[in-house]
Amino acid sequence: MHHNGRVTETRPVETWLTDMDGVLVHEDVPIPGAQEFIEALKRAGTPFLVLTNNSIYTPRDLRVRLLGSGIDVPEHAIWTSALATAQFLDDQRPGGSAYVVGEAGLTTALHDIGYVMTERDPDYVVLGETRTYSFESITRAIRLVDGGARFIATNPDPSGPSHAGKVPATGSVAALIRTATGRSPYFIGKPNPLMMRSALNRLEAHSETTVMVGDRMDTDIISGLEAGLRTVLVTTGSTRPEQVEMFPYRPTRVVESIADLLEMVTDG
């Protein structure tokens, strides 16, 4: 099996995974070509998932948010770090219990796999994204981790964007709990390739016929690469074209935007 770009490009693309922020939308503004790309996938009947490390929202919430930007993604085609976390816990310890610091995206995903939410001797402390971290809930999480609960976090992002500027994200609060307990969490979301593997699992897809589209070398591209996928970097988001060469690994392709991938879907 040759692994130079040219030979691997001949393999068919049967499945697409695409990041959301920076690839399809900026906040709530659609990126030109995103709408057409999603419509082309649906027309072709090609299985795909839109991925996000954000664990605040349920797929239904995200579907409505994307619709507001004119992008029509079915609910079942949205994969979040909250869903990946639930799948991981269901595989590891089915029917377990958790103390959850997070919002609807995470609590719904855990309820759906039959987890019990409890403050009394939970199997896990699960930390997700939230807009209202209460000192009280963080203190409780610290005490439970100290007491032996296993520490899981949905995603390692230290901060995220908002209209008013930077906001602390799961990674920052995880660092607070880690500093207080001396125990590091296991992060599920990108750059953990587990996020990609769980998406493939959900689609019953194969890594060798799947392409991951992302806008960040240090999360999307590295996790796609480590999960054995071909990767495409779009330069409409975080990583600038001139930064690509600074990384010790490369994407399979670099394109300007999602619009440049349309012909791959229609020809595919």
PDB file of C-alpha atoms in Angstrom:
ATOM      1  CA  MET A   1       0.000   0.000   0.000  1.00  0.00           C
ATOM      2  CA  HIS A   2       1.689   3.199  -1.163  1.00  0.00           C
ATOM      3  CA  HIS A   3       1.043   6.243   0.942  1.00  0.00           C
ATOM      4  CA  ASN A   4       2.108   9.051  -1.319  1.00  0.00           C
ATOM      5  CA  GLY A   5      -0.733  11.470  -1.933  1.00  0.00           C
ATOM      6  CA  ARG A   6      -1.291  10.532  -5.556  1.00  0.00           C
ATOM      7  CA  VAL A   7      -1.948   6.835  -5.021  1.00  0.00           C
ATOM      8  CA  THR A   8      -4.164   7.359  -1.979  1.00  0.00           C
ATOM      9  CA  GLU A   9      -6.226   9.945  -3.893  1.00  0.00           C
ATOM     10  CA  THR A  10      -7.461   7.143  -6.180  1.00  0.00           C
ATOM     11  CA  ARG A  11      -9.366   5.490  -3.339  1.00  0.00           C
ATOM     12  CA  PRO A  12     -13.047   6.378  -3.501  1.00  0.00           C
ATOM     13  CA  VAL A  13     -14.480   8.812  -0.989  1.00  0.00           C
ATOM     14  CA  GLU A  14     -17.576   7.148   0.435  1.00  0.00           C
ATOM     15  CA  THR A  15     -17.982   9.175   3.624  1.00  0.00           C
ATOM     16  CA  TRP A  16     -17.322  12.771   4.663  1.00  0.00           C
ATOM     17  CA  LEU A  17     -16.664  14.189   8.115  1.00  0.00           C
ATOM     18  CA  THR A  18     -16.579  17.960   8.326  1.00  0.00           C
ATOM     19  CA  ASP A  19     -15.904  20.329  11.169  1.00  0.00           C
ATOM     20  CA  MET A  20     -18.550  23.016  11.727  1.00  0.00           C
ATOM     21  CA  ASP A  21     -16.998  26.276  12.954  1.00  0.00           C
ATOM     22  CA  GLY A  22     -14.519  27.729  10.482  1.00  0.00           C
ATOM     23  CA  VAL A  23     -15.536  25.259   7.775  1.00  0.00           C
ATOM     24  CA  LEU A  24     -19.310  25.713   7.360  1.00  0.00           C
ATOM     25  CA  VAL A  25     -19.956  28.817   9.499  1.00  0.00           C
ATOM     26  CA  HIS A  26     -18.236  31.645  11.360  1.00  0.00           C
ATOM     27  CA  GLU A  27     -20.369  32.059  14.492  1.00  0.00           C
ATOM     28  CA  ASP A  28     -23.739  32.259  12.656  1.00  0.00           C
ATOM     29  CA  VAL A  29     -22.511  33.509   9.273  1.00  0.00           C
ATOM     30  CA  PRO A  30     -22.417  30.838   6.559  1.00  0.00           C
ATOM     31  CA  ILE A  31     -19.123  30.358   4.712  1.00  0.00           C
ATOM     32  CA  PRO A  32     -19.701  30.616   0.932  1.00  0.00           C
ATOM     33  CA  GLY A  33     -20.062  27.135  -0.569  1.00  0.00           C
ATOM     34  CA  ALA A  34     -21.120  25.426   2.681  1.00  0.00           C
ATOM     35  CA  GLN A  35     -24.806  25.299   1.775  1.00  0.00           C
ATOM     36  CA  GLU A  36     -24.045  23.895  -1.698  1.00  0.00           C
ATOM     37  CA  PHE A  37     -21.599  21.328  -0.267  1.00  0.00           C
ATOM     38  CA  ILE A  38     -24.158  19.929   2.211  1.00  0.00           C
ATOM     39  CA  GLU A  39     -26.891  19.896  -0.467  1.00  0.00           C
ATOM     40  CA  ALA A  40     -24.556  18.029  -2.856  1.00  0.00           C
ATOM     41  CA  LEU A  41     -23.850  15.377  -0.196  1.00  0.00           C
ATOM     42  CA  LYS A  42     -27.581  14.909   0.441  1.00  0.00           C
ATOM     43  CA  ARG A  43     -28.366  14.712  -3.293  1.00  0.00           C
ATOM     44  CA  ALA A  44     -25.606  12.134  -3.825  1.00  0.00           C
ATOM     45  CA  GLY A  45     -26.863  10.119  -0.842  1.00  0.00           C
ATOM     46  CA  THR A  46     -23.331  10.222   0.595  1.00  0.00           C
ATOM     47  CA  PRO A  47     -23.157   9.546   4.344  1.00  0.00           C
ATOM     48  CA  PHE A  48     -21.657  12.461   6.258  1.00  0.00           C
ATOM     49  CA  LEU A  49     -21.393  13.955   9.730  1.00  0.00           C
ATOM     50  CA  VAL A  50     -20.884  17.548  10.807  1.00  0.00           C
ATOM     51  CA  LEU A  51     -18.586  17.567  13.846  1.00  0.00           C
ATOM     52  CA  THR A  52     -18.193  19.973  16.727  1.00  0.00           C
ATOM     53  CA  ASN A  53     -16.145  19.895  19.929  1.00  0.00           C
ATOM     54  CA  ASN A  54     -18.798  22.067  21.576  1.00  0.00           C
ATOM     55  CA  SER A  55     -20.864  20.025  24.030  1.00  0.00           C
ATOM     56  CA  ILE A  56     -23.402  22.708  25.008  1.00  0.00           C
ATOM     57  CA  TYR A  57     -25.967  21.961  22.308  1.00  0.00           C
ATOM     58  CA  THR A  58     -27.958  18.906  21.329  1.00  0.00           C
ATOM     59  CA  PRO A  59     -27.981  17.964  17.626  1.00  0.00           C
ATOM     60  CA  ARG A  60     -31.505  19.413  17.433  1.00  0.00           C
ATOM     61  CA  ASP A  61     -30.276  22.787  18.753  1.00  0.00           C
ATOM     62  CA  LEU A  62     -27.378  22.772  16.301  1.00  0.00           C
ATOM     63  CA  ARG A  63     -29.642  21.840  13.407  1.00  0.00           C
ATOM     64  CA  VAL A  64     -31.769  24.925  14.124  1.00  0.00           C
ATOM     65  CA  ARG A  65     -28.670  27.111  14.481  1.00  0.00           C
ATOM     66  CA  LEU A  66     -27.320  25.921  11.122  1.00  0.00           C
ATOM     67  CA  LEU A  67     -30.737  26.368   9.484  1.00  0.00           C
ATOM     68  CA  GLY A  68     -30.614  29.986  10.633  1.00  0.00           C
ATOM     69  CA  SER A  69     -27.453  30.273   8.549  1.00  0.00           C
ATOM     70  CA  GLY A  70     -29.226  28.681   5.569  1.00  0.00           C
ATOM     71  CA  ILE A  71     -27.459  25.313   5.965  1.00  0.00           C
ATOM     72  CA  ASP A  72     -29.853  22.368   6.174  1.00  0.00           C
ATOM     73  CA  VAL A  73     -28.151  19.538   8.085  1.00  0.00           C
ATOM     74  CA  PRO A  74     -30.360  16.674   9.321  1.00  0.00           C
ATOM     75  CA  GLU A  75     -30.283  16.111  13.085  1.00  0.00           C
ATOM     76  CA  HIS A  76     -28.826  12.603  12.705  1.00  0.00           C
ATOM     77  CA  ALA A  77     -25.879  14.023  10.723  1.00  0.00           C
ATOM     78  CA  ILE A  78     -24.538  16.117  13.616  1.00  0.00           C
ATOM     79  CA  TRP A  79     -21.872  14.637  15.899  1.00  0.00           C
ATOM     80  CA  THR A  80     -20.734  16.461  19.029  1.00  0.00           C
ATOM     81  CA  SER A  81     -18.102  15.792  21.684  1.00  0.00           C
ATOM     82  CA  ALA A  82     -21.048  15.191  24.056  1.00  0.00           C
ATOM     83  CA  LEU A  83     -22.334  12.321  21.869  1.00  0.00           C
ATOM     84  CA  ALA A  84     -18.802  10.935  21.500  1.00  0.00           C
ATOM     85  CA  THR A  85     -18.396  11.105  25.298  1.00  0.00           C
ATOM     86  CA  ALA A  86     -21.693   9.260  25.824  1.00  0.00           C
ATOM     87  CA  GLN A  87     -20.639   6.585  23.327  1.00  0.00           C
ATOM     88  CA  PHE A  88     -17.287   6.198  25.105  1.00  0.00           C
ATOM     89  CA  LEU A  89     -18.940   5.804  28.530  1.00  0.00           C
ATOM     90  CA  ASP A  90     -21.519   3.378  27.124  1.00  0.00           C
ATOM     91  CA  ASP A  91     -18.680   1.235  25.711  1.00  0.00           C
ATOM     92  CA  GLN A  92     -16.567   1.445  28.859  1.00  0.00           C
ATOM     93  CA  ARG A  93     -19.150   1.127  31.609  1.00  0.00           C
ATOM     94  CA  PRO A  94     -22.714   0.596  30.344  1.00  0.00           C
ATOM     95  CA  GLY A  95     -25.491   1.744  32.687  1.00  0.00           C
ATOM     96  CA  GLY A  96     -23.110   3.709  34.872  1.00  0.00           C
ATOM     97  CA  SER A  97     -23.517   6.934  36.807  1.00  0.00           C
ATOM     98  CA  ALA A  98     -22.047  10.391  36.473  1.00  0.00           C
ATOM     99  CA  TYR A  99     -21.878  13.770  38.123  1.00  0.00           C
ATOM    100  CA  VAL A 100     -22.201  16.137  35.178  1.00  0.00           C
ATOM    101  CA  VAL A 101     -21.002  19.716  34.940  1.00  0.00           C
ATOM    102  CA  GLY A 102     -22.486  20.798  31.616  1.00  0.00           C
ATOM    103  CA  GLU A 103     -25.546  21.746  29.627  1.00  0.00           C
ATOM    104  CA  ALA A 104     -28.340  20.057  27.654  1.00  0.00           C
ATOM    105  CA  GLY A 105     -26.026  18.671  24.955  1.00  0.00           C
ATOM    106  CA  LEU A 106     -24.195  16.575  27.518  1.00  0.00           C
ATOM    107  CA  THR A 107     -26.974  15.678  29.954  1.00  0.00           C
ATOM    108  CA  THR A 108     -29.283  14.624  27.090  1.00  0.00           C
ATOM    109  CA  ALA A 109     -26.568  12.454  25.490  1.00  0.00           C
ATOM    110  CA  LEU A 110     -25.911  10.706  28.820  1.00  0.00           C
ATOM    111  CA  HIS A 111     -29.607  10.216  29.559  1.00  0.00           C
ATOM    112  CA  ASP A 112     -30.055   8.707  26.087  1.00  0.00           C
ATOM    113  CA  ILE A 113     -27.499   5.951  26.812  1.00  0.00           C
ATOM    114  CA  GLY A 114     -29.205   5.156  30.126  1.00  0.00           C
ATOM    115  CA  TYR A 115     -26.777   6.872  32.485  1.00  0.00           C
ATOM    116  CA  VAL A 116     -27.893   8.005  35.933  1.00  0.00           C
ATOM    117  CA  MET A 117     -26.977  11.539  37.035  1.00  0.00           C
ATOM    118  CA  THR A 118     -25.992  11.596  40.671  1.00  0.00           C
ATOM    119  CA  GLU A 119     -23.890  13.433  43.232  1.00  0.00           C
ATOM    120  CA  ARG A 120     -23.569  10.298  45.359  1.00  0.00           C
ATOM    121  CA  ASP A 121     -20.499   8.206  44.591  1.00  0.00           C
ATOM    122  CA  PRO A 122     -20.710   8.460  40.766  1.00  0.00           C
ATOM    123  CA  ASP A 123     -18.560   6.299  38.485  1.00  0.00           C
ATOM    124  CA  TYR A 124     -17.506   9.432  36.616  1.00  0.00           C
ATOM    125  CA  VAL A 125     -17.271  13.177  36.895  1.00  0.00           C
ATOM    126  CA  VAL A 126     -18.035  14.410  33.378  1.00  0.00           C
ATOM    127  CA  LEU A 127     -17.084  17.984  32.572  1.00  0.00           C
ATOM    128  CA  GLY A 128     -18.502  19.682  29.496  1.00  0.00           C
ATOM    129  CA  GLU A 129     -18.855  23.153  28.093  1.00  0.00           C
ATOM    130  CA  THR A 130     -21.153  25.490  30.000  1.00  0.00           C
ATOM    131  CA  ARG A 131     -21.890  29.188  30.077  1.00  0.00           C
ATOM    132  CA  THR A 132     -22.563  29.284  33.818  1.00  0.00           C
ATOM    133  CA  TYR A 133     -19.889  27.338  35.663  1.00  0.00           C
ATOM    134  CA  SER A 134     -20.893  27.602  39.297  1.00  0.00           C
ATOM    135  CA  PHE A 135     -18.159  27.544  41.889  1.00  0.00           C
ATOM    136  CA  GLU A 136     -20.353  25.178  43.867  1.00  0.00           C
ATOM    137  CA  SER A 137     -20.580  22.589  41.071  1.00  0.00           C
ATOM    138  CA  ILE A 138     -16.822  22.796  40.427  1.00  0.00           C
ATOM    139  CA  THR A 139     -16.144  22.319  44.150  1.00  0.00           C
ATOM    140  CA  ARG A 140     -18.403  19.257  44.160  1.00  0.00           C
ATOM    141  CA  ALA A 141     -16.626  17.891  41.074  1.00  0.00           C
ATOM    142  CA  ILE A 142     -13.267  18.346  42.838  1.00  0.00           C
ATOM    143  CA  ARG A 143     -14.465  16.479  45.933  1.00  0.00           C
ATOM    144  CA  LEU A 144     -15.899  13.619  43.873  1.00  0.00           C
ATOM    145  CA  VAL A 145     -12.691  13.266  41.815  1.00  0.00           C
ATOM    146  CA  ASP A 146     -10.760  13.293  45.101  1.00  0.00           C
ATOM    147  CA  GLY A 147     -13.115  10.579  46.310  1.00  0.00           C
ATOM    148  CA  GLY A 148     -12.249   8.312  43.388  1.00  0.00           C
ATOM    149  CA  ALA A 149     -14.655   9.250  40.584  1.00  0.00           C
ATOM    150  CA  ARG A 150     -12.994   8.911  37.171  1.00  0.00           C
ATOM    151  CA  PHE A 151     -12.489  12.299  35.517  1.00  0.00           C
ATOM    152  CA  ILE A 152     -13.709  12.721  31.913  1.00  0.00           C
ATOM    153  CA  ALA A 153     -13.969  15.957  29.915  1.00  0.00           C
ATOM    154  CA  THR A 154     -15.776  16.406  26.607  1.00  0.00           C
ATOM    155  CA  ASN A 155     -13.100  18.504  24.906  1.00  0.00           C
ATOM    156  CA  PRO A 156      -9.773  20.172  25.675  1.00  0.00           C
ATOM    157  CA  ASP A 157     -10.382  23.584  24.043  1.00  0.00           C
ATOM    158  CA  PRO A 158      -9.057  26.186  26.516  1.00  0.00           C
ATOM    159  CA  SER A 159     -11.216  28.993  25.131  1.00  0.00           C
ATOM    160  CA  GLY A 160     -13.863  29.732  22.557  1.00  0.00           C
ATOM    161  CA  PRO A 161     -15.115  32.739  20.607  1.00  0.00           C
ATOM    162  CA  SER A 162     -18.187  34.776  21.467  1.00  0.00           C
ATOM    163  CA  HIS A 163     -19.559  38.014  20.071  1.00  0.00           C
ATOM    164  CA  ALA A 164     -18.051  39.857  23.038  1.00  0.00           C
ATOM    165  CA  GLY A 165     -14.636  38.172  22.738  1.00  0.00           C
ATOM    166  CA  LYS A 166     -12.888  35.147  24.211  1.00  0.00           C
ATOM    167  CA  VAL A 167     -14.692  32.941  26.751  1.00  0.00           C
ATOM    168  CA  PRO A 168     -13.084  30.195  28.866  1.00  0.00           C
ATOM    169  CA  ALA A 169     -13.978  26.720  27.654  1.00  0.00           C
ATOM    170  CA  THR A 170     -13.872  23.166  29.018  1.00  0.00           C
ATOM    171  CA  GLY A 171     -10.064  22.919  28.916  1.00  0.00           C
ATOM    172  CA  SER A 172      -9.653  25.882  31.252  1.00  0.00           C
ATOM    173  CA  VAL A 173     -12.099  24.549  33.842  1.00  0.00           C
ATOM    174  CA  ALA A 174     -10.548  21.077  33.519  1.00  0.00           C
ATOM    175  CA  ALA A 175      -7.187  22.688  34.372  1.00  0.00           C
ATOM    176  CA  LEU A 176      -8.739  24.203  37.481  1.00  0.00           C
ATOM    177  CA  ILE A 177     -10.049  20.820  38.659  1.00  0.00           C
ATOM    178  CA  ARG A 178      -6.752  19.137  37.731  1.00  0.00           C
ATOM    179  CA  THR A 179      -4.783  21.704  39.733  1.00  0.00           C
ATOM    180  CA  ALA A 180      -7.019  21.185  42.771  1.00  0.00           C
ATOM    181  CA  THR A 181      -7.038  17.359  42.631  1.00  0.00           C
ATOM    182  CA  GLY A 182      -3.773  16.424  40.936  1.00  0.00           C
ATOM    183  CA  ARG A 183      -5.834  14.212  38.593  1.00  0.00           C
ATOM    184  CA  SER A 184      -5.927  14.820  34.844  1.00  0.00           C
ATOM    185  CA  PRO A 185      -9.106  14.189  32.868  1.00  0.00           C
ATOM    186  CA  TYR A 186      -9.383  11.987  29.808  1.00  0.00           C
ATOM    187  CA  PHE A 187     -10.477  14.312  26.998  1.00  0.00           C
ATOM    188  CA  ILE A 188     -12.775  12.789  24.351  1.00  0.00           C
ATOM    189  CA  GLY A 189     -13.086  15.531  21.711  1.00  0.00           C
ATOM    190  CA  LYS A 190     -10.543  16.580  19.080  1.00  0.00           C
ATOM    191  CA  PRO A 191      -7.536  16.282  18.941  1.00  0.00           C
ATOM    192  CA  ASN A 192      -8.285  12.831  20.411  1.00  0.00           C
ATOM    193  CA  PRO A 193      -8.754  10.562  17.360  1.00  0.00           C
ATOM    194  CA  LEU A 194     -11.491   8.877  19.417  1.00  0.00           C
ATOM    195  CA  MET A 195     -13.803  11.689  18.252  1.00  0.00           C
ATOM    196  CA  MET A 196     -13.258  10.611  14.612  1.00  0.00           C
ATOM    197  CA  ARG A 197     -13.450   6.906  15.395  1.00  0.00           C
ATOM    198  CA  SER A 198     -16.758   7.366  17.198  1.00  0.00           C
ATOM    199  CA  ALA A 199     -18.084   9.289  14.175  1.00  0.00           C
ATOM    200  CA  LEU A 200     -16.999   6.481  11.819  1.00  0.00           C
ATOM    201  CA  ASN A 201     -18.614   4.034  14.196  1.00  0.00           C
ATOM    202  CA  ARG A 202     -21.858   5.998  14.106  1.00  0.00           C
ATOM    203  CA  LEU A 203     -21.878   5.893  10.274  1.00  0.00           C
ATOM    204  CA  GLU A 204     -20.539   2.317  10.094  1.00  0.00           C
ATOM    205  CA  ALA A 205     -17.923   3.821   7.784  1.00  0.00           C
ATOM    206  CA  HIS A 206     -14.299   2.882   7.047  1.00  0.00           C
ATOM    207  CA  SER A 207     -11.315   5.119   7.663  1.00  0.00           C
ATOM    208  CA  GLU A 208      -9.720   4.380   4.285  1.00  0.00           C
ATOM    209  CA  THR A 209     -12.746   5.663   2.329  1.00  0.00           C
ATOM    210  CA  THR A 210     -13.448   8.676   4.563  1.00  0.00           C
ATOM    211  CA  VAL A 211     -12.237  12.266   4.292  1.00  0.00           C
ATOM    212  CA  MET A 212     -12.097  14.736   7.197  1.00  0.00           C
ATOM    213  CA  VAL A 213     -12.453  18.439   6.405  1.00  0.00           C
ATOM    214  CA  GLY A 214     -11.222  20.865   9.051  1.00  0.00           C
ATOM    215  CA  ASP A 215      -9.823  24.339   9.600  1.00  0.00           C
ATOM    216  CA  ARG A 216      -7.310  23.597  12.371  1.00  0.00           C
ATOM    217  CA  MET A 217      -4.092  21.661  11.972  1.00  0.00           C
ATOM    218  CA  ASP A 218      -3.746  21.048  15.724  1.00  0.00           C
ATOM    219  CA  THR A 219      -7.217  19.559  16.273  1.00  0.00           C
ATOM    220  CA  ASP A 220      -9.099  18.517  13.103  1.00  0.00           C
ATOM    221  CA  ILE A 221      -6.177  17.481  10.922  1.00  0.00           C
ATOM    222  CA  ILE A 222      -4.148  15.690  13.607  1.00  0.00           C
ATOM    223  CA  SER A 223      -7.157  13.705  14.871  1.00  0.00           C
ATOM    224  CA  GLY A 224      -8.193  12.802  11.318  1.00  0.00           C
ATOM    225  CA  LEU A 225      -4.654  11.712  10.508  1.00  0.00           C
ATOM    226  CA  GLU A 226      -4.376   9.617  13.691  1.00  0.00           C
ATOM    227  CA  ALA A 227      -7.720   7.963  12.952  1.00  0.00           C
ATOM    228  CA  GLY A 228      -6.379   6.943   9.528  1.00  0.00           C
ATOM    229  CA  LEU A 229      -8.453   9.335   7.415  1.00  0.00           C
ATOM    230  CA  ARG A 230      -7.490  11.473   4.481  1.00  0.00           C
ATOM    231  CA  THR A 231      -7.626  15.088   5.576  1.00  0.00           C
ATOM    232  CA  VAL A 232      -8.420  18.373   3.864  1.00  0.00           C
ATOM    233  CA  LEU A 233      -7.523  21.696   5.456  1.00  0.00           C
ATOM    234  CA  VAL A 234      -9.679  24.668   4.477  1.00  0.00           C
ATOM    235  CA  THR A 235      -8.151  28.086   5.112  1.00  0.00           C
ATOM    236  CA  THR A 236     -11.406  29.828   6.099  1.00  0.00           C
ATOM    237  CA  GLY A 237     -10.812  29.230   9.809  1.00  0.00           C
ATOM    238  CA  SER A 238      -8.011  29.016  12.374  1.00  0.00           C
ATOM    239  CA  THR A 239      -4.925  27.793  10.545  1.00  0.00           C
ATOM    240  CA  ARG A 240      -3.519  30.238   7.970  1.00  0.00           C
ATOM    241  CA  PRO A 241      -2.005  28.821   4.756  1.00  0.00           C
ATOM    242  CA  GLU A 242       1.504  30.009   5.684  1.00  0.00           C
ATOM    243  CA  GLN A 243       1.304  28.162   9.031  1.00  0.00           C
ATOM    244  CA  VAL A 244       0.730  24.726   7.475  1.00  0.00           C
ATOM    245  CA  GLU A 245       4.430  24.056   6.830  1.00  0.00           C
ATOM    246  CA  MET A 246       5.285  24.720  10.483  1.00  0.00           C
ATOM    247  CA  PHE A 247       3.595  21.478  11.571  1.00  0.00           C
ATOM    248  CA  PRO A 248       5.443  18.134  11.563  1.00  0.00           C
ATOM    249  CA  TYR A 249       2.523  16.498   9.692  1.00  0.00           C
ATOM    250  CA  ARG A 250       0.538  17.568   6.643  1.00  0.00           C
ATOM    251  CA  PRO A 251      -3.022  17.325   5.432  1.00  0.00           C
ATOM    252  CA  THR A 252      -3.676  15.280   2.287  1.00  0.00           C
ATOM    253  CA  ARG A 253      -4.859  18.501   0.616  1.00  0.00           C
ATOM    254  CA  VAL A 254      -5.076  22.204   1.407  1.00  0.00           C
ATOM    255  CA  VAL A 255      -7.873  24.168  -0.284  1.00  0.00           C
ATOM    256  CA  GLU A 256      -9.094  27.701   0.082  1.00  0.00           C
ATOM    257  CA  SER A 257     -12.600  26.803   1.246  1.00  0.00           C
ATOM    258  CA  ILE A 258     -15.321  24.156   1.317  1.00  0.00           C
ATOM    259  CA  ALA A 259     -16.504  25.503  -2.068  1.00  0.00           C
ATOM    260  CA  ASP A 260     -13.387  23.917  -3.631  1.00  0.00           C
ATOM    261  CA  LEU A 261     -14.555  20.440  -2.571  1.00  0.00           C
ATOM    262  CA  LEU A 262     -17.886  20.565  -4.393  1.00  0.00           C
ATOM    263  CA  GLU A 263     -16.524  18.824  -7.498  1.00  0.00           C
ATOM    264  CA  MET A 264     -15.247  15.928  -5.343  1.00  0.00           C
ATOM    265  CA  VAL A 265     -18.802  15.273  -4.145  1.00  0.00           C
ATOM    266  CA  THR A 266     -20.495  15.666  -7.517  1.00  0.00           C
ATOM    267  CA  ASP A 267     -17.859  13.546  -9.318  1.00  0.00           C
ATOM    268  CA  GLY A 268     -17.612  11.008  -6.492  1.00  0.00           C
TER     269      GLY A 268
END
